[in-house]
C-alpha positions in Angstrom: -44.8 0.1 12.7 -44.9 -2.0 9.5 -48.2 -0.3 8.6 -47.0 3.0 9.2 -43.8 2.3 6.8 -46.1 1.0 3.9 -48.1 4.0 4.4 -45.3 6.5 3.8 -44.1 4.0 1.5 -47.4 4.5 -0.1 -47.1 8.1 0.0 -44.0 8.5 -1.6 -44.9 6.3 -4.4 -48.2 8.4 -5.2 -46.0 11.2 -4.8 -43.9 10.8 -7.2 -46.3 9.1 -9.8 -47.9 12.2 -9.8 -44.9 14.5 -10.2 -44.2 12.8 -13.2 -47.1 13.8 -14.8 -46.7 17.7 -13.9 -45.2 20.2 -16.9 -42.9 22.4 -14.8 -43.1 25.0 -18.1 -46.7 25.4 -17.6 -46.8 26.2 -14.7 -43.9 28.9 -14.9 -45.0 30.4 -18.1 -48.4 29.2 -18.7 -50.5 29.2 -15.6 -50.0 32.5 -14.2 -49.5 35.3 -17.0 -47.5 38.7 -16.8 -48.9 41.9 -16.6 -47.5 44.5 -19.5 -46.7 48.2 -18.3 -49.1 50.7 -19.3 -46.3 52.4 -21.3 -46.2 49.7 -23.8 -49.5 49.2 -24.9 -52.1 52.0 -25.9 -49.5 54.1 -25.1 -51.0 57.8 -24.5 -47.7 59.8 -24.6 -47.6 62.4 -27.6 -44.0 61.9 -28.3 -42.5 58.7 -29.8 -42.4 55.2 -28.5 -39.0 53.9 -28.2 -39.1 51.0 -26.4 -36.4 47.8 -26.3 -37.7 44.2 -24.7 -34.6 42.0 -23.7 -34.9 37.9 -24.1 -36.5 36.2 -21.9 -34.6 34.7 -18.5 -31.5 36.2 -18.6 -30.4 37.8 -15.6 -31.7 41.4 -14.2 -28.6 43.3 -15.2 -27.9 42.1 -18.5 -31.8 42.5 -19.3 -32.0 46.0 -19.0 -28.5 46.5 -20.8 -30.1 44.6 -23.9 -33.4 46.3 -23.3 -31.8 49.8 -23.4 -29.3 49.0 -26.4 -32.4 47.9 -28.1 -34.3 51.0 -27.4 -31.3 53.1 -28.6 -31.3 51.2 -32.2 -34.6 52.1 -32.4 -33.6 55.7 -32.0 -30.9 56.0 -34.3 -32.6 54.1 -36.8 -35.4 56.8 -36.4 -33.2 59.6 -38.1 -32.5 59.1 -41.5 -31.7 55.7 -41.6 -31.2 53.8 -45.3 -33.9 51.1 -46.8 -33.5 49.2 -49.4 -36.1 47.1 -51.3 -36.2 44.9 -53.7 -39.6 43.0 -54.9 -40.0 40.3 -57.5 -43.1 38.9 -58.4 -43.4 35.8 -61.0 -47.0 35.1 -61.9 -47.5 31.8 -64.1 -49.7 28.7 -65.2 -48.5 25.5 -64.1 -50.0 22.7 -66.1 -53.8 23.2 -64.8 -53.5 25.3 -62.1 -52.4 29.0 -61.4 -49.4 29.8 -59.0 -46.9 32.7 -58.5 -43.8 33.4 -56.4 -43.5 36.6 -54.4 -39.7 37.6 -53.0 -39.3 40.6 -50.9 -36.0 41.8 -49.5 -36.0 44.6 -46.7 -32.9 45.9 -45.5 -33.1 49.2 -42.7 -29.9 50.2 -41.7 -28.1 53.1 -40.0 -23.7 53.4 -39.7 -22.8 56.5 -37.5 -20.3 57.7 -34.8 -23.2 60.3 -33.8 -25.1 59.8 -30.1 -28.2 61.3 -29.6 -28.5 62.5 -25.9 -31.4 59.8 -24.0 -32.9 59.2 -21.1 -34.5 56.2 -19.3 -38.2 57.2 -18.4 -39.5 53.5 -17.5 -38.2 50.3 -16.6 -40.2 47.1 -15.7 -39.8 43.3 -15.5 -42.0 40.4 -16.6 -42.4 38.0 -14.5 -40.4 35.7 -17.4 -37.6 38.1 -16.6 -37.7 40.0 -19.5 -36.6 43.8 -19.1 -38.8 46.6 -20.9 -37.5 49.8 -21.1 -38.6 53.2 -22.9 -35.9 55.9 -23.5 -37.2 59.7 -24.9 -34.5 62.9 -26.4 -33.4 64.6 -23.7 -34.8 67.1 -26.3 -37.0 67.5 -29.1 -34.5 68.5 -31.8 -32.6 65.3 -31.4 -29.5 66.8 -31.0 -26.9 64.3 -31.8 -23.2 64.3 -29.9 -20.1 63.1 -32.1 -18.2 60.7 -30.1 -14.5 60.2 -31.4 -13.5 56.6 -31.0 -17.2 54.9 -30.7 -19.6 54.2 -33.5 -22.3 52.2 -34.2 -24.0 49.4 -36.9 -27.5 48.3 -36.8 -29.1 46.5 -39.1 -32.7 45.1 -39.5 -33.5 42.8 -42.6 -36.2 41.0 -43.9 -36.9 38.4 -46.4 -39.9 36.4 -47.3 -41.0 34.3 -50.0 -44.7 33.4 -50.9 -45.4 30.3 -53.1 -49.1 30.3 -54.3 -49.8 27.2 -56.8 -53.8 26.7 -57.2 -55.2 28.8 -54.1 -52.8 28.0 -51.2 -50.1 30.1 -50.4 -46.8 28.4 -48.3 -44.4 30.8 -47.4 -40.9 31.2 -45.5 -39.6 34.4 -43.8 -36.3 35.2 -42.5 -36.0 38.4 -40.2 -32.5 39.6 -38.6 -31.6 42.2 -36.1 -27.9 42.5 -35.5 -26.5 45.6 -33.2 -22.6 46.7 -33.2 -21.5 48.8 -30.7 -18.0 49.6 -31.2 -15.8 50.9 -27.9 -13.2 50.2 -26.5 -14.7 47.1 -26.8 -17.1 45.5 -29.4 -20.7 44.9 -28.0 -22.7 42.6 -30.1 -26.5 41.8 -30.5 -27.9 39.3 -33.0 -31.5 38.1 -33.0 -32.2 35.6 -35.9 -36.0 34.2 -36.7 -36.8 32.1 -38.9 -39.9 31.3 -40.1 -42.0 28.4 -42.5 -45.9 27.9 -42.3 -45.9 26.4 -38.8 -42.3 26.1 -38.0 -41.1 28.5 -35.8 -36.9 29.0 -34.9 -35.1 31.8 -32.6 -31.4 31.9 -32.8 -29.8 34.5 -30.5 -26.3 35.5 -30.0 -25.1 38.2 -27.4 -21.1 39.3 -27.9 -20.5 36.2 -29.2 -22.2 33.9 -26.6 -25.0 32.0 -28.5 -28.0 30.7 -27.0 -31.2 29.2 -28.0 -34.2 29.6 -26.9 -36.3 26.8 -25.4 -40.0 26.4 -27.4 -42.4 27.6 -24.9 -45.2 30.2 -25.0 -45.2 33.1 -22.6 -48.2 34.3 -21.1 -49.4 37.4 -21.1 -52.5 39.6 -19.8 -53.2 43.4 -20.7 -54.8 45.2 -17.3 -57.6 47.1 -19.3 -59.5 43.9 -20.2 -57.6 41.0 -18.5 -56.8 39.4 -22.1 -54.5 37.1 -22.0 -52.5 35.8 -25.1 -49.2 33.7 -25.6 -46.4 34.0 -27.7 -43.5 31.8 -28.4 -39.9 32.9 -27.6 -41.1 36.4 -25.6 -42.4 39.8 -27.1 -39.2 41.1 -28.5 -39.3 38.8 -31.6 -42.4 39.5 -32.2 -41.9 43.6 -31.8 -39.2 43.3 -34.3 -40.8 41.1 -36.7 -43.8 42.9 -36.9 -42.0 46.7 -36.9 -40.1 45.4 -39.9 -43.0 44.5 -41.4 -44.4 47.4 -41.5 -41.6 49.6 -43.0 -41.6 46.6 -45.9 -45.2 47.5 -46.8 -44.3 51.0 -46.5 -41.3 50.9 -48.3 -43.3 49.0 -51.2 -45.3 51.6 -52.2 -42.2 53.4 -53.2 -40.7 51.2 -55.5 -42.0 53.1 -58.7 -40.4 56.4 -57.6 -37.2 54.4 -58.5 -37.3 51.5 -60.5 -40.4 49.3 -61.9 -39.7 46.6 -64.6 -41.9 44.4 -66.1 -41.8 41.3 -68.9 -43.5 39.0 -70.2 -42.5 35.7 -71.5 -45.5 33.8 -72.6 -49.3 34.1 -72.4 -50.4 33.8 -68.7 -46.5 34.0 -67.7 -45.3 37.6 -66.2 -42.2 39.2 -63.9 -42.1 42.4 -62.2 -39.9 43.6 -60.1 -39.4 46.9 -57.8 -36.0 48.1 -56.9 -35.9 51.2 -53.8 -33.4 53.3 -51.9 -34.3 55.6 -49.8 -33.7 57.6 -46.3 -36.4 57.0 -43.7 -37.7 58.6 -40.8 -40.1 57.2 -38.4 -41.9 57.4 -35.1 -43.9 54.1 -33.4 -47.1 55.8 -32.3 -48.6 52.6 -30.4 -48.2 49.1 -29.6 -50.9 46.5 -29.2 -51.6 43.2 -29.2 -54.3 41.5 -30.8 -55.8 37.9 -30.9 -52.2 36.6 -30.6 -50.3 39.2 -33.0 -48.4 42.2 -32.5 -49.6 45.6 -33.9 -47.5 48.4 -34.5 -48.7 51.9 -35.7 -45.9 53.5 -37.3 -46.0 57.0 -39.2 -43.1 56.8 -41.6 -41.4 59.1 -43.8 -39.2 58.5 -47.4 -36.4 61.1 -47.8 -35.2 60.3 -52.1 -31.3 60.5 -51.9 
């Protein structure tokens, strides 16, 4: 009897010793990845891709409604919605080495109290439970619907400084997505992430109910070639980080078209700085991701106002 007691005694002991040592998170994010629907990557639909990803582990029904609210900003931001830019660049000489500081501030935004007509064509769930939805037009002429009583703000900015000083380049980025839907009641959305050479921060707050999200990397595997890459904090901050992006590069190429100044002070010391405003249209053509990033092919459009 005493020998069987010391060996479940035993047992437990090993048991537990070993327990210790496992990492829960890996082996609920890490160990077995989630499959992507076909609709988000390589997408081979000929009209636009309008997609919204919710956070990661929040509960079914609230995941689609932030997945869908997403997917609608993306809409309405897709019809004339305003950018403004604004680019400095200060290139100097620092004792013996070279070094320059690049600021860039992109702000897309759309105000309205007109609802373009959608649909839900696809819904599906990682196994992180994150919701991914796509929405289309219920028509191709985007008809919009005036809705007395309800509007809508949404808001994406970006801004990002480079430091160069003899060859290496440090940087910090700051990206914002914030979402108003006004009703009866006001529905908020605010994604926050903030960025600085390896340091990484998500700050997320949804009508007013903050939460943060824990630092672990999500595993993912696309079907067509079993790939599997990670990304911290989920897809969605990397979507919107990357979609921004994109209309800041676009957007820069405009800045002559408005306003282009340029000084300078001393030899080997210069400022120039770019200054934009503009109406944009856009379509997302494809999403993909590669070696650990996000691509986004986006066919974009300046309207001068």
């Amino acid at each position: 009897m005493k020998k069987t007691l010391l060996l479940i005694l035993m047992t437990l002991i090993s048991l537990g010793i070993f327990s210790q040592g496992i990492n829960t998170d890996y082996y609920k994010y890490g160990a077995s990845p989630s499959v992507l629907p076909d609709f988000l990557l390589h997408s081979t639909e000929t009209g636009p891709l309008m997609i919204g990803v919710s956070d990661p582990d929040m509960d079914s029904a609230k995941a689609v409604d932030q997945a869908v609210k997403r997917a609608r900003s993306l809409l309405y931001l897709s019809q004339n919605a305003h950018v403004r830019s604004l680019f400095d660049y200060y290139l100097g000489e620092e004792y013996s080495g070279s070094g320059g500081t690049f600021q860039s501030f992109v702000q897309l935004a759309v105000h309205d109290s007109v609802f373009p007509e959608y649909t839900v064509i696809d819904t599906f769930f990682t196994r992180f439970q994150e919701a991914i939805v796509r929405i289309q037009p219920q028509n191709d002429e985007l008809e919009f619907g005036f809705t007395i009583g309800k509007s809508y703000d949404i808001r994406m900015e970006k801004f990002r400084m480079e430091y160069e000083w003899g060859g290496a380049t440090v940087y910090q980025d700051q990206t914002e997505m914030e979402i108003r839907y006004s009703d009866s009641v006001l529905c908020t959305d605010l994604v926050s992430v903030y960025q600085y050479a390896e340091q990484f921060e998500v700050y997320s707050a949804v009508n007013g109910e903050e939460r943060f999200f824990p630092i672990l990397r999500y595993n993912y595997v696309q079907q067509e070639n079993g790939k599997q890459q990670y990304f911290k904090y989920g897809l969605w901050v990397h979507i919107m980080n990357r979609f921004i992006q994109e209309i800041a590069n676009e957007s820069r190429k405009m800045r002559e078209k408005v306003k282009k100044t340029s000084e300078t002070y001393k030899i080997n010391t210069s400022l120039s700085q770019g200054v934009t405003s503009n109406l944009v249209t856009f379509q997302i053509r494809d999403i993909n991701l590669i070696n650990g990033n996000v691509e986004i092919d986006l066919n974009v459009e300046f309207l001068e106002y």
